[in-house]
Amino acid sequence: MPELPEVETIAESLRRAGEVGLPLVGETLVRATLRWPRHIAQPSALEFEEQVRGQRVRAIGRRGKFLVLDLDRHTLLIHLRMSGDLRMAASDAPLEKHDLTLLHTASGHDLRFNDPRRFGRVWLVEDAHTVLADLGPEPLDPAFDAAVLGARLARHRRRLKPLLLDQTFLAGIGNIYADEALHRARLHPLRASHRLSPDETWRLWRAVRAALRSGLRHHGASIDWVYRGGGFQNHFRVYARTGEPCPVCGTPIRRILVGQRSTHFCPSCQPLRPRRR
DNA sequence: AGCGTCACCCGGACGC
DNA sequence: TGCGTCCGGGTGACGC
């Protein structure tokens, strides 16, 4: 799914696209085709079509789960949510089912946002800050160390699982990475954030980064194998493995609901009340 | 403040 | 085969 690594991978592939003859950075957007206007979160569809016109793509980046395209006068933000996918295509190539938003470039190529479940959104704003302001730190940022995580954990009295999913706490972690990180950290998803020992905090810091890096290495998580997916789904340790043996200790993986979200963990490696030693 | 619940959305899986 | 139903991802709104 389009969690952080997926977006990172797409941004990377769009940067590299120039090497295979489908450049995007440096291209001028001449027109937009909005086949489902609600794809555009901001501004109105009409204003979007007007304002995007004639702007050059200066750079592509990522913040949290948002893909960030710097244009001449605006910032174009794309959130793929679950099933969204971006492709470059020749403008005269036939449309695929669920191609919802198309940005046509001066050189005759399109950036196509395909989105079967229509959860994704696109923003065109003068200041990216208006959309991104509340996002928490980037887990892979060198400035994000275990002390930063510890300070943030102590600031809340929340269960770890919902906290990790909160984009204002950390940016870019979705349901899969939250479960994978907690397993790597040997922490129960219901543990209270303000009651972690320094060692547990350090383990969580390491685990979050390791889970994300592993996703990156395998080109994204995409659990929904119908859609173009990354290989990380073949490396899940607990996610979607209910009843299967924990890869560390062999105990059957359990699935519970936490805040309406399916949550997978090893009851033996991730005890709610860890033994003190 | 933090939690629960619902709505959004649709393809796939499953039961009958 | 063809229905109906449930599920799940991320997020925002709302009520307690």
CSV table of C-alpha atoms (C1' of nucleotides) in Angstrom, one decimal:
chain,number,residue,atom,x,y,z
A,1,MET,CA,0.0,0.0,0.0
A,2,PRO,CA,1.0,3.5,-0.5
A,3,GLU,CA,2.7,4.0,2.8
A,4,LEU,CA,5.9,5.9,3.0
A,5,PRO,CA,8.3,3.6,1.1
A,6,GLU,CA,5.9,3.2,-1.7
A,7,VAL,CA,5.7,7.0,-2.1
A,8,GLU,CA,9.5,7.3,-1.8
A,9,THR,CA,9.9,4.6,-4.5
A,10,ILE,CA,7.5,6.4,-6.9
A,11,ALA,CA,9.2,9.7,-6.3
A,12,GLU,CA,12.5,8.0,-7.1
A,13,SER,CA,11.1,6.3,-10.2
A,14,LEU,CA,9.8,9.7,-11.4
A,15,ARG,CA,13.2,11.2,-10.9
A,16,ARG,CA,14.7,8.4,-12.9
A,17,ALA,CA,12.0,8.6,-15.5
A,18,GLY,CA,14.1,11.0,-17.4
A,19,GLU,CA,16.6,8.3,-18.1
A,20,VAL,CA,14.0,6.2,-19.9
A,21,GLY,CA,12.6,8.9,-22.0
A,22,LEU,CA,9.7,10.0,-19.9
A,23,PRO,CA,11.0,13.1,-18.1
A,24,LEU,CA,8.8,14.9,-15.5
A,25,VAL,CA,11.1,17.3,-13.7
A,26,GLY,CA,11.6,20.2,-16.0
A,27,GLU,CA,8.4,19.5,-17.9
A,28,THR,CA,5.6,22.1,-18.2
A,29,LEU,CA,2.1,21.0,-17.3
A,30,VAL,CA,-0.1,22.3,-20.1
A,31,ARG,CA,-3.5,20.8,-19.2
A,32,ALA,CA,-5.2,18.6,-16.6
A,33,THR,CA,-8.0,16.1,-17.2
A,34,LEU,CA,-10.1,15.5,-14.2
A,35,ARG,CA,-12.2,12.4,-14.8
A,36,TRP,CA,-13.4,12.4,-11.2
A,37,PRO,CA,-13.3,16.0,-9.8
A,38,ARG,CA,-13.5,14.9,-6.2
A,39,HIS,CA,-9.9,13.6,-6.6
A,40,ILE,CA,-8.9,17.2,-6.2
A,41,ALA,CA,-9.1,18.1,-2.5
A,42,GLN,CA,-8.0,21.7,-3.0
A,43,PRO,CA,-8.8,24.1,-4.7
A,44,SER,CA,-12.0,23.6,-6.7
A,45,ALA,CA,-11.7,21.4,-9.8
A,46,LEU,CA,-12.2,24.5,-11.9
A,47,GLU,CA,-9.5,26.5,-10.2
A,48,PHE,CA,-7.2,23.5,-10.3
A,49,GLU,CA,-7.5,23.2,-14.1
A,50,GLU,CA,-6.8,26.9,-14.5
A,51,GLN,CA,-4.0,27.2,-12.0
A,52,VAL,CA,-2.0,24.1,-13.0
A,53,ARG,CA,-1.7,25.3,-16.5
A,54,GLY,CA,1.7,26.5,-17.7
A,55,GLN,CA,3.6,25.6,-14.6
A,56,ARG,CA,6.9,23.8,-14.8
A,57,VAL,CA,7.7,20.9,-12.5
A,58,ARG,CA,10.8,22.1,-10.6
A,59,ALA,CA,11.5,19.2,-8.3
A,60,ILE,CA,9.9,16.1,-6.8
A,61,GLY,CA,10.1,15.2,-3.1
A,62,ARG,CA,8.2,13.5,-0.3
A,63,ARG,CA,6.9,14.5,3.1
A,64,GLY,CA,5.3,11.8,5.2
A,65,LYS,CA,2.9,10.0,2.8
A,66,PHE,CA,2.6,13.0,0.5
A,67,LEU,CA,4.3,13.2,-2.8
A,68,VAL,CA,5.5,16.8,-3.2
A,69,LEU,CA,5.9,18.4,-6.7
A,70,ASP,CA,7.3,21.9,-6.6
A,71,LEU,CA,5.8,23.9,-9.5
A,72,ASP,CA,6.6,27.5,-10.5
A,73,ARG,CA,4.0,29.2,-8.4
A,74,HIS,CA,2.3,26.4,-6.5
A,75,THR,CA,3.0,23.1,-4.8
A,76,LEU,CA,1.2,20.0,-6.1
A,77,LEU,CA,0.7,17.4,-3.3
A,78,ILE,CA,-0.4,13.9,-4.0
A,79,HIS,CA,-1.6,11.4,-1.5
A,80,LEU,CA,-2.0,7.8,-2.9
A,81,ARG,CA,-3.8,6.4,0.2
A,82,MET,CA,-4.5,2.8,-0.3
A,83,SER,CA,-4.8,1.9,-4.0
A,84,GLY,CA,-3.4,5.0,-5.8
A,85,ASP,CA,-0.7,4.6,-8.3
A,86,LEU,CA,1.2,7.0,-10.5
A,87,ARG,CA,2.4,6.3,-14.0
A,88,MET,CA,4.0,8.2,-16.8
A,89,ALA,CA,2.5,7.5,-20.2
A,90,ALA,CA,2.4,8.9,-23.7
A,91,SER,CA,-0.5,11.3,-23.9
A,92,ASP,CA,-2.1,9.3,-26.7
A,93,ALA,CA,-1.8,6.0,-24.9
A,94,PRO,CA,-5.2,4.4,-24.1
A,95,LEU,CA,-6.6,5.2,-20.7
A,96,GLU,CA,-6.7,2.4,-18.2
A,97,LYS,CA,-9.6,1.7,-15.9
A,98,HIS,CA,-9.5,4.0,-12.9
A,99,ASP,CA,-7.2,6.6,-14.5
A,100,LEU,CA,-8.8,9.5,-12.7
A,101,THR,CA,-6.5,12.5,-12.8
A,102,LEU,CA,-4.2,13.2,-15.8
A,103,LEU,CA,-1.6,15.9,-16.0
A,104,HIS,CA,-0.5,16.5,-19.6
A,105,THR,CA,3.0,17.8,-20.3
A,106,ALA,CA,4.2,20.0,-23.1
A,107,SER,CA,6.3,17.1,-24.5
A,108,GLY,CA,3.3,14.9,-25.0
A,109,HIS,CA,3.5,12.8,-21.9
A,110,ASP,CA,1.1,12.4,-19.0
A,111,LEU,CA,1.4,11.9,-15.3
A,112,ARG,CA,-1.6,9.6,-14.6
A,113,PHE,CA,-3.1,9.1,-11.2
A,114,ASN,CA,-4.8,5.7,-11.2
A,115,ASP,CA,-6.9,5.1,-8.2
A,116,PRO,CA,-9.4,2.1,-8.1
A,117,ARG,CA,-10.7,2.8,-4.6
A,118,ARG,CA,-10.8,6.6,-5.0
A,119,PHE,CA,-9.3,7.3,-1.6
A,120,GLY,CA,-6.3,9.3,-2.9
A,121,ARG,CA,-6.4,13.1,-3.1
A,122,VAL,CA,-4.5,15.9,-4.9
A,123,TRP,CA,-3.9,19.4,-3.6
A,124,LEU,CA,-2.6,22.5,-5.4
A,125,VAL,CA,-1.6,25.1,-3.0
A,126,GLU,CA,0.5,28.2,-2.9
A,127,ASP,CA,2.1,27.2,0.4
A,128,ALA,CA,2.7,23.5,1.0
A,129,HIS,CA,2.7,24.3,4.7
A,130,THR,CA,-1.1,24.7,4.7
A,131,VAL,CA,-1.4,20.9,4.1
A,132,LEU,CA,1.8,19.6,5.7
A,133,ALA,CA,2.1,21.8,8.8
A,134,ASP,CA,0.9,19.3,11.3
A,135,LEU,CA,3.1,16.4,10.2
A,136,GLY,CA,5.4,14.9,12.8
A,137,PRO,CA,9.1,14.2,12.2
A,138,GLU,CA,10.5,12.0,9.4
A,139,PRO,CA,11.6,8.8,11.0
A,140,LEU,CA,14.5,8.4,8.6
A,141,ASP,CA,15.7,12.0,9.1
A,142,PRO,CA,19.2,11.9,10.7
A,143,ALA,CA,17.9,14.5,13.2
A,144,PHE,CA,15.4,12.0,14.4
A,145,ASP,CA,17.2,10.2,17.2
A,146,ALA,CA,16.1,8.0,20.1
A,147,ALA,CA,16.1,11.1,22.4
A,148,VAL,CA,13.6,12.9,20.1
A,149,LEU,CA,11.4,9.9,20.1
A,150,GLY,CA,11.6,9.5,23.8
A,151,ALA,CA,10.6,13.1,24.4
A,152,ARG,CA,7.6,12.8,22.1
A,153,LEU,CA,6.5,9.5,23.6
A,154,ALA,CA,6.6,11.0,27.1
A,155,ARG,CA,4.4,13.9,25.9
A,156,HIS,CA,1.4,11.5,25.4
A,157,ARG,CA,-0.5,9.0,27.4
A,158,ARG,CA,-1.5,6.8,24.5
A,159,ARG,CA,-1.4,3.3,23.3
A,160,LEU,CA,1.6,2.6,21.0
A,161,LYS,CA,-0.3,1.4,18.0
A,162,PRO,CA,-2.7,4.4,17.5
A,163,LEU,CA,0.2,6.7,18.4
A,164,LEU,CA,2.4,5.3,15.6
A,165,LEU,CA,-0.4,5.7,13.1
A,166,ASP,CA,-0.9,9.3,14.1
A,167,GLN,CA,0.8,11.4,11.4
A,168,THR,CA,1.3,14.3,13.7
A,169,PHE,CA,3.4,12.0,16.0
A,170,LEU,CA,5.6,10.5,13.3
A,171,ALA,CA,5.1,11.1,9.5
A,172,GLY,CA,4.7,8.2,7.1
A,173,ILE,CA,3.8,5.1,9.2
A,174,GLY,CA,0.8,3.1,8.2
A,175,ASN,CA,-0.9,0.0,9.6
A,176,ILE,CA,1.6,-2.5,8.2
A,177,TYR,CA,4.7,-0.6,9.3
A,178,ALA,CA,3.2,0.0,12.7
A,179,ASP,CA,2.7,-3.7,13.3
A,180,GLU,CA,6.1,-4.7,11.8
A,181,ALA,CA,7.9,-2.0,13.9
A,182,LEU,CA,6.2,-3.1,17.2
A,183,HIS,CA,7.2,-6.7,16.5
A,184,ARG,CA,10.8,-5.8,15.8
A,185,ALA,CA,10.8,-3.7,19.0
A,186,ARG,CA,9.2,-6.5,21.0
A,187,LEU,CA,6.6,-4.1,22.3
A,188,HIS,CA,2.9,-4.9,22.7
A,189,PRO,CA,0.6,-2.6,20.6
A,190,LEU,CA,-1.4,-1.6,23.7
A,191,ARG,CA,1.6,-0.5,25.8
A,192,ALA,CA,1.3,3.0,27.1
A,193,SER,CA,3.6,5.5,25.4
A,194,HIS,CA,4.7,7.3,28.5
A,195,ARG,CA,5.7,4.1,30.3
A,196,LEU,CA,8.5,2.8,28.1
A,197,SER,CA,11.9,2.3,29.6
A,198,PRO,CA,14.9,3.9,27.9
A,199,ASP,CA,15.9,0.6,26.4
A,200,GLU,CA,12.3,0.1,25.1
A,201,THR,CA,12.4,3.5,23.6
A,202,TRP,CA,15.6,2.8,21.9
A,203,ARG,CA,14.3,-0.5,20.6
A,204,LEU,CA,11.2,1.3,19.2
A,205,TRP,CA,13.3,4.0,17.5
A,206,ARG,CA,15.5,1.3,15.9
A,207,ALA,CA,12.5,-0.8,14.9
A,208,VAL,CA,10.6,2.0,13.2
A,209,ARG,CA,13.6,2.9,11.1
A,210,ALA,CA,14.4,-0.7,10.3
A,211,ALA,CA,10.8,-1.5,9.3
A,212,LEU,CA,10.7,1.5,6.9
A,213,ARG,CA,14.1,0.7,5.5
A,214,SER,CA,13.1,-2.8,4.9
A,215,GLY,CA,10.0,-1.6,3.0
A,216,LEU,CA,12.2,0.7,0.9
A,217,ARG,CA,14.6,-2.1,0.1
A,218,HIS,CA,11.7,-4.2,-1.1
A,219,HIS,CA,10.0,-1.3,-3.1
A,220,GLY,CA,7.0,-0.9,-0.9
A,221,ALA,CA,4.4,-2.8,1.0
A,222,SER,CA,1.4,-3.1,-1.3
A,223,ILE,CA,-0.6,-5.8,0.5
A,224,ASP,CA,-3.2,-5.6,-2.2
A,225,TRP,CA,-1.5,-7.8,-4.7
A,226,VAL,CA,-4.1,-6.9,-7.4
A,227,TYR,CA,-2.4,-3.6,-7.7
A,228,ARG,CA,1.1,-2.9,-8.7
A,229,GLY,CA,2.8,-3.9,-5.6
A,230,GLY,CA,6.2,-4.0,-3.9
A,231,GLY,CA,7.9,-7.0,-2.6
A,232,PHE,CA,7.8,-6.1,1.1
A,233,GLN,CA,4.5,-8.0,1.4
A,234,ASN,CA,6.6,-11.2,1.2
A,235,HIS,CA,8.7,-10.1,4.2
A,236,PHE,CA,6.0,-9.3,6.7
A,237,ARG,CA,6.8,-10.8,10.1
A,238,VAL,CA,3.4,-10.4,11.7
A,239,TYR,CA,1.1,-8.4,9.4
A,240,ALA,CA,-1.6,-10.6,7.8
A,241,ARG,CA,0.0,-13.7,9.3
A,242,THR,CA,-2.6,-14.4,11.9
A,243,GLY,CA,-2.1,-18.0,13.3
A,244,GLU,CA,1.2,-18.4,11.6
A,245,PRO,CA,4.3,-19.0,13.7
A,246,CYS,CA,6.2,-16.0,14.9
A,247,PRO,CA,9.4,-15.9,12.9
A,248,VAL,CA,11.4,-15.4,16.1
A,249,CYS,CA,9.8,-17.8,18.6
A,250,GLY,CA,7.2,-19.9,16.7
A,251,THR,CA,4.2,-18.7,18.8
A,252,PRO,CA,1.1,-18.3,16.7
A,253,ILE,CA,0.6,-14.6,15.6
A,254,ARG,CA,-2.5,-13.0,17.1
A,255,ARG,CA,-4.8,-10.5,15.5
A,256,ILE,CA,-6.8,-8.0,17.6
A,257,LEU,CA,-8.6,-4.8,16.8
A,258,VAL,CA,-7.1,-1.6,18.1
A,259,GLY,CA,-9.1,1.5,17.3
A,260,GLN,CA,-10.9,-0.3,14.6
A,261,ARG,CA,-7.6,-1.3,12.9
A,262,SER,CA,-6.5,-4.8,12.6
A,263,THR,CA,-3.3,-5.3,14.6
A,264,HIS,CA,-1.0,-8.3,14.5
A,265,PHE,CA,1.5,-9.3,17.1
A,266,CYS,CA,3.3,-12.1,18.8
A,267,PRO,CA,1.9,-12.6,22.3
A,268,SER,CA,5.2,-14.2,23.4
A,269,CYS,CA,7.7,-11.7,22.0
A,270,GLN,CA,5.5,-8.7,22.7
A,271,PRO,CA,4.1,-9.2,26.2
A,272,LEU,CA,1.7,-6.5,27.6
A,273,ARG,CA,3.5,-6.7,30.9
A,274,PRO,CA,7.1,-7.4,30.3
A,275,ARG,CA,9.1,-9.3,32.9
A,276,ARG,CA,11.4,-7.0,34.8
A,277,ARG,CA,15.0,-8.0,35.1
B,1,DA,C1',-6.5,14.5,25.7
B,2,DG,C1',-7.5,10.3,24.1
B,3,DC,C1',-10.8,7.0,22.6
B,4,DG,C1',-14.7,5.0,19.8
B,5,DT,C1',-17.5,5.3,15.8
B,6,DC,C1',-18.7,6.4,11.3
B,7,DA,C1',-18.2,7.8,6.5
B,8,DC,C1',-15.7,7.7,2.5
B,9,DC,C1',-14.7,3.8,-1.7
B,10,DC,C1',-14.4,-0.3,-4.4
B,11,DG,C1',-12.5,-4.9,-5.9
B,12,DG,C1',-12.0,-9.3,-4.1
B,13,DA,C1',-13.3,-13.0,-1.2
B,14,DC,C1',-16.7,-15.6,0.7
B,15,DG,C1',-21.3,-17.7,1.6
B,16,DC,C1',-25.5,-19.2,-0.2
C,1,DT,C1',-23.6,-18.3,-12.3
C,2,DG,C1',-25.2,-14.7,-9.6
C,3,DC,C1',-26.3,-12.5,-6.1
C,4,DG,C1',-25.5,-10.3,-1.2
C,5,DT,C1',-22.3,-9.2,2.4
C,6,DC,C1',-18.0,-8.2,4.5
C,7,DC,C1',-13.4,-6.5,4.6
C,8,DG,C1',-9.5,-3.2,4.6
C,9,DG,C1',-6.5,0.6,3.7
C,10,DG,C1',-5.8,6.4,5.7
C,11,DT,C1',-8.0,10.2,7.4
C,12,DG,C1',-11.3,13.6,9.1
C,13,DA,C1',-15.5,14.7,11.6
C,14,DC,C1',-18.0,14.0,15.6
C,15,DG,C1',-19.4,12.7,20.4
C,16,DC,C1',-18.1,11.1,24.9
